[in-house]
PDB file of C-alpha atoms in Angstrom:
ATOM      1  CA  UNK E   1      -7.567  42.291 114.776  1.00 54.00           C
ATOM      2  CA  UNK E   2      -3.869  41.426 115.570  1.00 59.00           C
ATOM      3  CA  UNK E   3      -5.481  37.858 116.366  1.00 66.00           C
ATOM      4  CA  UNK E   4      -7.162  37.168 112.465  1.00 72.00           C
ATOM      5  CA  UNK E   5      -4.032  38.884 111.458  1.00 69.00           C
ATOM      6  CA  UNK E   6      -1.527  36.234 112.651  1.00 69.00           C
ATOM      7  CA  UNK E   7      -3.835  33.713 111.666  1.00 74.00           C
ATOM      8  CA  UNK E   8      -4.426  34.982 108.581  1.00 76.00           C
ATOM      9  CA  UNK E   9      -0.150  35.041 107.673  1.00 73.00           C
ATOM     10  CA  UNK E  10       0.466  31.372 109.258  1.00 75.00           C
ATOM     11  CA  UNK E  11      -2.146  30.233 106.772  1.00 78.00           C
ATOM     12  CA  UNK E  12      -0.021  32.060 103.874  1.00 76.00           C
ATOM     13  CA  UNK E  13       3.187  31.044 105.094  1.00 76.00           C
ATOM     14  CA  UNK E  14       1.623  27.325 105.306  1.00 78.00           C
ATOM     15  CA  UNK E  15       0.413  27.169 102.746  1.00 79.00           C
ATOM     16  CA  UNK E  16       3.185  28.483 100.758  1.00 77.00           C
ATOM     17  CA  UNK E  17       5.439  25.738 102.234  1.00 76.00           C
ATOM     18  CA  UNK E  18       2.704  23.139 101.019  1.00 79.00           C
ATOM     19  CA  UNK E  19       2.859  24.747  97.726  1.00 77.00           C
ATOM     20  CA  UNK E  20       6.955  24.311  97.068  1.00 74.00           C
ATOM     21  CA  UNK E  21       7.076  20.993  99.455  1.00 73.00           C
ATOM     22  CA  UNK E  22       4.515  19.403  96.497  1.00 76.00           C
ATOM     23  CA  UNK E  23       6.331  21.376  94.001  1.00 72.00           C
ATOM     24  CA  UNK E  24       9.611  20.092  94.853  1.00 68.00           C
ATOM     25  CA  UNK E  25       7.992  16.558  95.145  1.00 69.00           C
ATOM     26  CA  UNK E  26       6.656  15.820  91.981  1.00 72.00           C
ATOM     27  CA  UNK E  27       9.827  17.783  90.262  1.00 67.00           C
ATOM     28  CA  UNK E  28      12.477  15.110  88.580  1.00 66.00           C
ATOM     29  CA  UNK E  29      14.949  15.068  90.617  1.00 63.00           C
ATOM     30  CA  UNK E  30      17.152  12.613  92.930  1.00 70.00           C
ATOM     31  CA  UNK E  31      16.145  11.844  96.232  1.00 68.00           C
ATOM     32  CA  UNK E  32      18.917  13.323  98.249  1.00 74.00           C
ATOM     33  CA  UNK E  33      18.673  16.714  96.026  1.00 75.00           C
ATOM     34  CA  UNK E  34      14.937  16.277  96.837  1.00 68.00           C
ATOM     35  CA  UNK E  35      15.195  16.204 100.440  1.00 72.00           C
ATOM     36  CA  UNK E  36      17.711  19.429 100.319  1.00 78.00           C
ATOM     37  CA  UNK E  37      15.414  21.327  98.573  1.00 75.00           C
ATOM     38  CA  UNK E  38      12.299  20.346 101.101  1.00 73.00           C
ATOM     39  CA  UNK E  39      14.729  21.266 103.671  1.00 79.00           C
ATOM     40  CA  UNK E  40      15.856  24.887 102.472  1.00 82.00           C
ATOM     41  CA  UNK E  41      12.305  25.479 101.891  1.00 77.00           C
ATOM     42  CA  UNK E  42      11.050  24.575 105.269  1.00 78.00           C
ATOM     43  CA  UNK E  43      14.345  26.609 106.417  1.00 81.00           C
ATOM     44  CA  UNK E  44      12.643  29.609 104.248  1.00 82.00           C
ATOM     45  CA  UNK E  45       9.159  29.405 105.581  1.00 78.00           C
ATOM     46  CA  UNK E  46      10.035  28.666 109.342  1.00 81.00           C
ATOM     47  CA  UNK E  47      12.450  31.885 109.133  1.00 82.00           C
ATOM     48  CA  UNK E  48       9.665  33.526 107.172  1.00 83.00           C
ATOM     49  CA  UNK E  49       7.570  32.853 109.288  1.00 82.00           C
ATOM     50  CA  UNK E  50       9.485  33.412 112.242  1.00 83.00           C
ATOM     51  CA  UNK E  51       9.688  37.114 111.180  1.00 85.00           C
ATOM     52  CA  UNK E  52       6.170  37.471 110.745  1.00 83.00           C
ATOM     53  CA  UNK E  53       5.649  36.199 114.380  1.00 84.00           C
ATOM     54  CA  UNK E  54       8.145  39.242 115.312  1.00 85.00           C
ATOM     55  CA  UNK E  55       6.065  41.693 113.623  1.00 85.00           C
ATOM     56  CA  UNK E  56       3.073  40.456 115.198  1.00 85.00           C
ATOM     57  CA  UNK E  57       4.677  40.781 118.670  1.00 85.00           C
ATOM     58  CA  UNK E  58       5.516  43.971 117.919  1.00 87.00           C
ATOM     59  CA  UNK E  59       2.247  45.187 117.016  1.00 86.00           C
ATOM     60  CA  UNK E  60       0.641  43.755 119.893  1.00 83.00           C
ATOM     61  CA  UNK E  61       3.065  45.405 122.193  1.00 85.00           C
ATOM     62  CA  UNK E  62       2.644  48.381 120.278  1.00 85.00           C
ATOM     63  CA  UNK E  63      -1.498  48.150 120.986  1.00 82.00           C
ATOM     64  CA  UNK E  64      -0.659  46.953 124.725  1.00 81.00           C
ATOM     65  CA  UNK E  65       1.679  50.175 125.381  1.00 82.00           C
ATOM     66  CA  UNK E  66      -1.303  52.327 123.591  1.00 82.00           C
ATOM     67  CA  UNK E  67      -4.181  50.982 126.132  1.00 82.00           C
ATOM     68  CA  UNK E  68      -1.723  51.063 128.750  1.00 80.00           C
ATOM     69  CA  UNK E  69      -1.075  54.842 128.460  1.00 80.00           C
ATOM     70  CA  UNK E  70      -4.562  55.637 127.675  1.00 82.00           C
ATOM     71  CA  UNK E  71      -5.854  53.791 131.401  1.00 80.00           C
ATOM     72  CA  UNK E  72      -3.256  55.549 132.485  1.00 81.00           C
ATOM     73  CA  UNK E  73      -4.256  58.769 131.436  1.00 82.00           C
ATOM     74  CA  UNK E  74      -7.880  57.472 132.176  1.00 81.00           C
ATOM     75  CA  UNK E  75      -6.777  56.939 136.071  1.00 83.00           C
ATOM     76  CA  UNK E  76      -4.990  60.897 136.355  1.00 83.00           C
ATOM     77  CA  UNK E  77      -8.133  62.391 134.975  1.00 82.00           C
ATOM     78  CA  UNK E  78     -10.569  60.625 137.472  1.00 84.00           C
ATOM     79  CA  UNK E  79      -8.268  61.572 140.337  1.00 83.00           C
ATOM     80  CA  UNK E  80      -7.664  64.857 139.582  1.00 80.00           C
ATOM     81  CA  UNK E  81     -11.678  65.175 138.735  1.00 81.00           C
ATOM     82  CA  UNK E  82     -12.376  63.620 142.535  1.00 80.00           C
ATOM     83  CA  UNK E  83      -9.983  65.923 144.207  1.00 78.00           C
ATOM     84  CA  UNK E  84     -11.584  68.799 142.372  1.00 82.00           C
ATOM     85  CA  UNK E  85     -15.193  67.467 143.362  1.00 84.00           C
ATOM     86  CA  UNK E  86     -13.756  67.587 146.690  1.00 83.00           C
ATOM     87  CA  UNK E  87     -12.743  70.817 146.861  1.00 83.00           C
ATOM     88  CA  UNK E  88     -16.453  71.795 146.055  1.00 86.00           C
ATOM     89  CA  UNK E  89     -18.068  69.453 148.689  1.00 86.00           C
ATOM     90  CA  UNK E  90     -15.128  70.710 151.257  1.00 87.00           C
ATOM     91  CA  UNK E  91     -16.261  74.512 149.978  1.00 87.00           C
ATOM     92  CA  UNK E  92     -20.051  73.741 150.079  1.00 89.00           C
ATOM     93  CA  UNK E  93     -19.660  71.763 153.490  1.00 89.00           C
ATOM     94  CA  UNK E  94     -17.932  74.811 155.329  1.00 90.00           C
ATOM     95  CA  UNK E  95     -20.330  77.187 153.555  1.00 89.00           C
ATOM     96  CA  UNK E  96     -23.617  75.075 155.230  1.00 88.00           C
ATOM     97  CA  UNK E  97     -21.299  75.010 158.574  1.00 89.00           C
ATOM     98  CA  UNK E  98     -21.346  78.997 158.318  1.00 89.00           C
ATOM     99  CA  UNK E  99     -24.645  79.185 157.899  1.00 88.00           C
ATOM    100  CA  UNK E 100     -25.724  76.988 160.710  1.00 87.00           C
ATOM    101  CA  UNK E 101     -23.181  78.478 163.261  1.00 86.00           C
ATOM    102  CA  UNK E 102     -25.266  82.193 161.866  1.00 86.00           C
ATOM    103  CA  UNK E 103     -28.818  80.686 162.712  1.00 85.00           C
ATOM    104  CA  UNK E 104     -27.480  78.887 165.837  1.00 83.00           C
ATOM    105  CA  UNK E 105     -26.132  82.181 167.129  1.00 83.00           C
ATOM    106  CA  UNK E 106     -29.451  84.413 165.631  1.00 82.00           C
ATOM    107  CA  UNK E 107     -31.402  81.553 167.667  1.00 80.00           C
ATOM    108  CA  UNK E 108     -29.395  81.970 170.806  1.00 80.00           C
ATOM    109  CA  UNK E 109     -29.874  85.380 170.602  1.00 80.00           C
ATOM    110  CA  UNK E 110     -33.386  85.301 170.140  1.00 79.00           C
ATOM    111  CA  UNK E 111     -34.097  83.058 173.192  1.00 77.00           C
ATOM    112  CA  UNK E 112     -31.716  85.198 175.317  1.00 77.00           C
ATOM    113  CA  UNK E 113     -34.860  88.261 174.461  1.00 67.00           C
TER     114      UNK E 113
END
């Protein structure tokens, strides 16, 4: 989006500065008057555009930041999900260890009669 956005205002801004360059041309005026008023108005548009550029930054750090926290976020749920699935293995692990240390002994028992 941000992309076809700063596309989308260079093409204004140029196109703006075509507009008043041609305007300014074809207007009746002296040739050093001329050139000072192509001049201011490529000063206008570069600072225009200049600010535009800014905002654009801005908005992409603004996006980057936004994705950034949300991986972030992304990566502290995931770990604290895995150390809570191994909790349950640890549990279910000892559990089954229980169990086989019960049959073992019920076995040893058995052959012992």
């Amino acid at each position: 989006m941000s992309d076809r956005l700063g596309s989308t205002l260079a093409a204004l801004v140029a196109g703006a500065a075509i507009g008043v360059g041609i305007g300014i041309l074809f207007a009746p005026d002296e040739g050093k008057k001329t050139r000072k008023k192509i001049r201011r108005s490529f000063d206008e548009s570069k600072d225009e555009l200049s600010h535009k550029i800014d905002d654009l930054k801005k908005q992409v750090r603004h996006a980057v930041s936004r994705k950034s926290d949300s991986l972030e976020d992304g990566i502290e749920d995931f770990i604290n999900s895995a150390g809570k699935k191994r909790d349950e293995v640890i549990s279910a692990l000892e559990l089954k260890l229980a169990e086989l240390k019960k049959q073992g002994k019920e076995l040893a028992e058995s052959a012992k009669k």
